[in-house]
XYZ file of N, CA and C in Angstrom:
366
model
N -14.067 16.735 157.435
C -14.619 18.498 157.296
C -13.521 19.313 157.286
N -12.650 19.167 158.068
C -12.361 20.504 157.729
C -11.847 20.649 157.043
N -11.651 21.897 156.381
C -10.929 22.999 155.152
C -12.623 22.893 154.115
N -13.215 22.145 154.498
C -14.444 21.987 153.431
C -15.388 23.234 153.119
N -15.982 23.452 152.249
C -16.628 24.697 152.032
C -17.868 24.195 152.515
N -18.875 25.459 152.889
C -20.096 25.158 152.549
C -21.201 26.096 151.944
N -22.116 26.057 151.901
C -22.864 26.792 150.517
C -22.331 28.343 150.840
N -22.164 29.165 149.777
C -22.503 30.541 150.385
C -23.184 31.482 150.854
N -22.568 32.892 151.549
C -23.657 32.973 152.302
C -23.575 35.042 151.929
N -24.345 35.347 152.051
C -24.328 37.056 151.454
C -24.274 37.642 153.008
N -23.161 38.664 152.968
C -22.913 38.809 154.413
C -22.482 40.656 153.977
N -23.454 41.391 154.319
C -23.015 43.378 154.314
C -22.528 43.311 152.116
N -23.525 42.234 151.716
C -23.261 43.156 150.676
C -22.444 42.369 149.461
N -22.064 40.971 150.396
C -21.110 40.696 149.664
C -21.398 39.072 149.682
N -21.126 38.217 148.318
C -21.036 36.762 148.794
C -20.015 36.060 149.241
N -20.238 35.682 150.077
C -18.646 34.764 150.328
C -18.799 33.072 151.037
N -18.195 32.194 150.984
C -18.126 30.958 151.180
C -17.315 30.594 152.705
N -18.172 30.445 153.586
C -17.464 30.587 154.618
C -16.945 28.492 155.041
N -15.670 28.571 155.398
C -15.181 27.107 156.240
C -15.794 27.064 157.063
N -15.703 26.181 157.919
C -16.264 25.547 159.242
C -14.569 26.242 160.621
N -13.811 26.521 160.255
C -13.053 27.872 160.849
C -13.156 29.096 160.571
N -13.740 29.847 159.699
C -14.025 30.808 159.225
C -15.339 31.044 160.158
N -16.494 30.619 160.370
C -17.713 30.253 161.284
C -17.300 30.749 162.741
N -16.403 30.134 162.724
C -16.347 30.164 164.493
C -15.383 31.793 164.773
N -14.961 32.641 163.673
C -14.951 33.823 163.792
C -16.051 34.872 164.183
N -15.791 35.675 165.087
C -16.880 36.947 165.140
C -17.609 36.858 164.176
N -19.078 37.235 163.851
C -20.189 37.347 162.987
C -20.059 38.883 162.761
N -21.896 38.906 163.138
C -22.251 40.009 162.754
C -22.459 41.083 163.673
N -21.872 42.779 163.070
C -21.574 43.741 163.893
C -23.105 44.424 163.908
N -22.748 45.629 164.919
C -23.467 46.095 164.992
C -24.450 47.810 164.041
N -23.381 47.651 162.934
C -23.572 48.331 162.088
C -24.631 47.705 161.103
N -24.130 45.853 160.579
C -25.227 45.204 160.058
C -26.502 45.235 160.678
N -26.106 45.620 162.266
C -27.251 45.086 162.957
C -28.615 46.038 162.009
N -27.952 47.358 162.674
C -28.620 48.669 162.273
C -28.904 48.413 160.479
N -28.054 47.788 159.673
C -28.556 47.883 158.587
C -29.989 46.957 158.384
N -29.909 45.669 158.761
C -30.802 45.115 159.054
C -32.036 45.921 159.878
N -31.778 46.428 160.625
C -33.276 46.688 161.193
C -33.772 47.881 160.253
N -32.860 49.225 159.570
C -33.481 49.997 158.744
C -34.280 49.258 157.702
N -33.619 47.988 157.136
C -34.726 47.621 156.236
C -35.627 46.674 156.676
N -35.985 46.455 157.729
C -37.080 45.343 158.215
C -37.936 46.649 158.659
N -37.527 47.880 158.019
C -38.584 49.094 159.023
C -38.482 49.371 160.738
N -37.441 48.821 160.884
C -37.634 48.554 163.133
C -36.789 49.689 163.481
N -36.862 50.730 164.365
C -36.256 51.168 164.819
C -35.709 50.602 166.104
N -34.277 50.734 166.639
C -33.781 49.729 167.543
C -32.631 51.590 168.172
N -32.925 51.152 169.547
C -31.558 52.022 170.394
C -30.302 51.424 170.195
N -29.847 52.048 170.717
C -28.078 51.877 170.505
C -27.961 50.528 171.036
N -28.703 50.729 172.874
C -28.110 49.192 173.058
C -28.591 48.217 172.415
N -29.812 48.358 171.781
C -30.589 46.581 171.469
C -29.907 47.025 170.246
N -29.149 47.511 169.721
C -28.145 47.256 168.339
C -26.984 46.434 169.158
N -26.442 46.231 170.281
C -24.949 45.525 170.997
C -26.359 44.301 170.990
N -27.124 44.487 172.138
C -27.842 43.475 172.180
C -28.482 41.820 170.636
N -28.479 42.475 169.878
C -29.405 41.857 169.180
C -27.605 41.301 168.118
N -26.806 41.942 168.014
C -25.766 41.746 167.195
C -25.003 40.428 167.762
N -24.998 40.436 169.201
C -24.767 39.192 170.448
C -25.081 38.155 169.875
N -26.862 37.895 170.102
C -27.809 37.061 169.551
C -27.521 36.594 168.397
N -27.243 37.728 167.808
C -27.370 37.038 165.815
C -26.516 36.511 166.106
N -25.115 36.853 166.176
C -24.084 35.751 166.535
C -24.366 34.482 166.544
N -24.876 34.358 167.708
C -25.457 33.457 168.761
C -25.972 32.158 167.744
N -27.000 32.689 166.618
C -27.846 31.954 166.150
C -26.746 31.691 165.144
N -26.040 32.616 164.417
C -25.245 32.665 162.943
C -24.434 30.879 163.495
N -23.629 30.897 164.605
C -22.702 30.117 164.969
C -23.355 28.794 165.302
N -24.883 28.958 165.731
C -25.899 27.503 166.149
C -26.122 26.866 164.530
N -26.369 27.735 163.840
C -26.754 27.398 162.298
C -25.280 26.624 161.662
N -24.539 27.589 162.036
C -23.254 26.686 161.413
C -22.732 25.803 162.199
N -22.765 25.364 163.777
C -22.824 23.923 164.014
C -24.170 23.202 163.400
N -24.900 23.463 163.365
C -26.008 22.066 162.712
C -24.976 22.273 160.662
N -24.422 22.947 160.208
C -24.431 22.746 158.687
C -23.255 21.966 158.943
N -22.466 22.388 160.070
C -20.876 20.940 160.089
C -21.632 19.450 160.523
N -22.480 19.811 160.702
C -23.419 18.067 161.262
C -24.195 17.556 160.303
N -24.508 18.363 159.549
C -25.491 17.367 158.426
C -24.678 18.025 157.183
N -24.833 16.310 156.833
C -23.589 15.498 155.691
C -24.608 14.862 154.669
N -23.997 14.503 153.526
C -24.301 13.909 152.422
C -24.586 12.404 152.769
N -24.619 11.559 153.942
C -24.727 10.554 154.889
C -26.118 10.850 155.582
N -26.221 11.559 155.772
C -27.545 11.492 156.929
C -28.678 12.044 155.508
N -29.558 10.908 155.620
C -31.112 11.607 155.060
C -32.154 12.702 155.555
N -32.498 13.182 154.911
C -33.396 14.430 154.985
C -34.157 13.493 155.393
N -34.891 14.097 156.985
C -36.249 13.323 157.848
C -37.256 14.462 158.320
N -38.380 13.985 158.068
C -39.586 14.706 159.163
C -39.452 15.008 160.351
N -38.735 13.979 161.400
C -39.461 13.101 162.537
C -37.958 12.706 163.189
N -37.335 12.793 163.735
C -35.970 11.860 164.217
C -36.464 10.730 164.404
N -37.496 10.181 165.442
C -37.856 9.206 165.097
C -38.903 8.584 164.699
N -38.995 7.195 163.866
C -39.878 6.469 163.437
C -41.673 7.037 164.227
N -42.512 7.488 163.257
C -44.171 7.293 163.697
C -44.610 6.296 163.567
N -45.456 5.825 164.224
C -46.654 4.971 164.404
C -47.945 5.482 165.076
N -48.522 5.089 164.230
C -50.370 5.185 165.017
C -50.767 4.967 166.243
N -50.975 6.008 166.933
C -50.941 5.546 168.288
C -52.908 5.454 168.689
N -53.662 5.586 167.311
C -54.852 5.469 167.430
C -55.473 4.491 167.959
N -57.069 4.474 168.740
C -56.776 3.025 169.262
C -57.899 2.260 168.541
N -57.803 1.233 168.174
C -59.238 0.763 167.334
C -60.476 1.534 167.127
N -61.145 1.317 166.140
C -62.379 1.799 166.421
C -63.053 0.830 166.108
N -63.952 0.776 167.810
C -64.505 -0.379 168.181
C -66.113 0.185 168.866
N -67.236 -0.364 168.174
C -68.970 0.424 168.973
C -68.971 0.044 170.596
N -69.180 0.924 171.386
C -68.725 0.927 172.097
C -70.927 1.097 172.817
N -71.042 1.152 174.345
C -72.435 1.071 174.252
C -72.514 3.272 174.522
N -73.057 3.832 174.212
C -73.207 5.078 173.884
C -74.644 5.632 173.848
N -75.098 7.048 174.111
C -76.591 6.874 173.918
C -77.593 6.801 172.822
N -78.573 6.049 172.635
C -79.613 6.144 171.983
C -79.567 7.725 171.420
N -80.082 8.075 169.794
C -80.330 8.992 169.577
C -81.696 10.269 170.272
N -82.306 9.239 170.895
C -83.512 9.521 171.036
C -83.013 10.546 172.653
N -82.103 9.739 173.213
C -81.274 10.320 174.872
C -80.092 11.470 174.236
N -79.735 11.166 173.653
C -78.976 12.346 173.099
C -79.865 13.429 173.037
N -80.828 13.377 171.952
C -81.817 14.645 171.499
C -82.705 14.956 172.563
N -82.590 14.098 173.595
C -83.672 14.654 174.954
C -83.551 16.279 175.335
N -82.516 16.726 175.343
C -82.134 18.021 175.608
C -82.600 19.300 174.544
N -82.640 18.738 173.473
C -82.605 19.570 172.133
C -83.688 20.486 172.069
N -83.813 21.955 172.141
C -84.519 22.859 171.805
C -85.337 22.259 170.511
N -84.983 21.555 169.748
C -85.518 21.545 168.439
C -84.811 20.125 168.193
N -85.187 19.011 167.268
C -84.711 18.097 166.448
C -85.641 17.694 165.104
N -85.464 17.342 163.946
C -85.881 16.950 163.121
C -85.317 15.638 162.387
N -85.802 14.660 162.078
C -85.329 13.492 161.560
C -83.795 13.031 162.865
N -84.162 13.333 163.834
C -83.172 12.463 164.625
C -81.986 13.074 164.517
N -82.090 14.229 164.587
C -81.381 15.575 164.032
C -81.231 16.818 165.026
N -80.001 17.296 165.708
C -80.543 18.400 165.942
C -80.639 19.902 164.922
N -81.950 20.569 165.300
C -82.649 21.396 164.283
C -81.869 23.047 164.595
N -81.334 23.242 163.614
C -80.868 25.142 163.764
C -80.930 25.766 162.788
N -80.705 27.003 162.803
C -81.308 27.917 162.145
C -80.563 27.566 160.370
N -81.285 27.745 159.680
C -80.415 28.122 158.760
C -79.578 28.903 158.495
N -78.530 28.996 157.792
C -77.270 30.017 157.726
C -76.982 30.648 156.968
N -76.706 29.459 155.401
C -76.227 29.088 154.413
C -77.283 29.562 153.078
N -78.426 29.779 153.391
C -79.658 29.685 152.288
C -79.863 28.886 151.488
N -79.317 27.698 151.830
C -79.433 26.284 151.019
C -80.556 25.631 151.468
N -81.105 24.953 151.094
C -82.141 23.716 151.436
C -81.692 22.716 152.097
């Protein structure tokens, strides 16, 4: 993987393609954070610019590390482990009769709870 170039990135109005070595260099500056904040219409204090520059730099580094690991040999997946159905079998069990279930209902009709009409339909 050494020396291979990844996908192009747009940084500071310029499109560049980073190598894994490039990704380890310090990334985002406080001026770039200020620019991003203006684009997002966020008002940031001076100390927040430094704080977010460090955080965004960490995020960019983490994404770069993931990009280094992801390769053509790794198939895309939606989940790291195979999923199996964990639902229990649908079995008839003893339960309330319709009369027992409706015994406390304020109104009932044809073995169903009767409720006020809300959609204007029959």
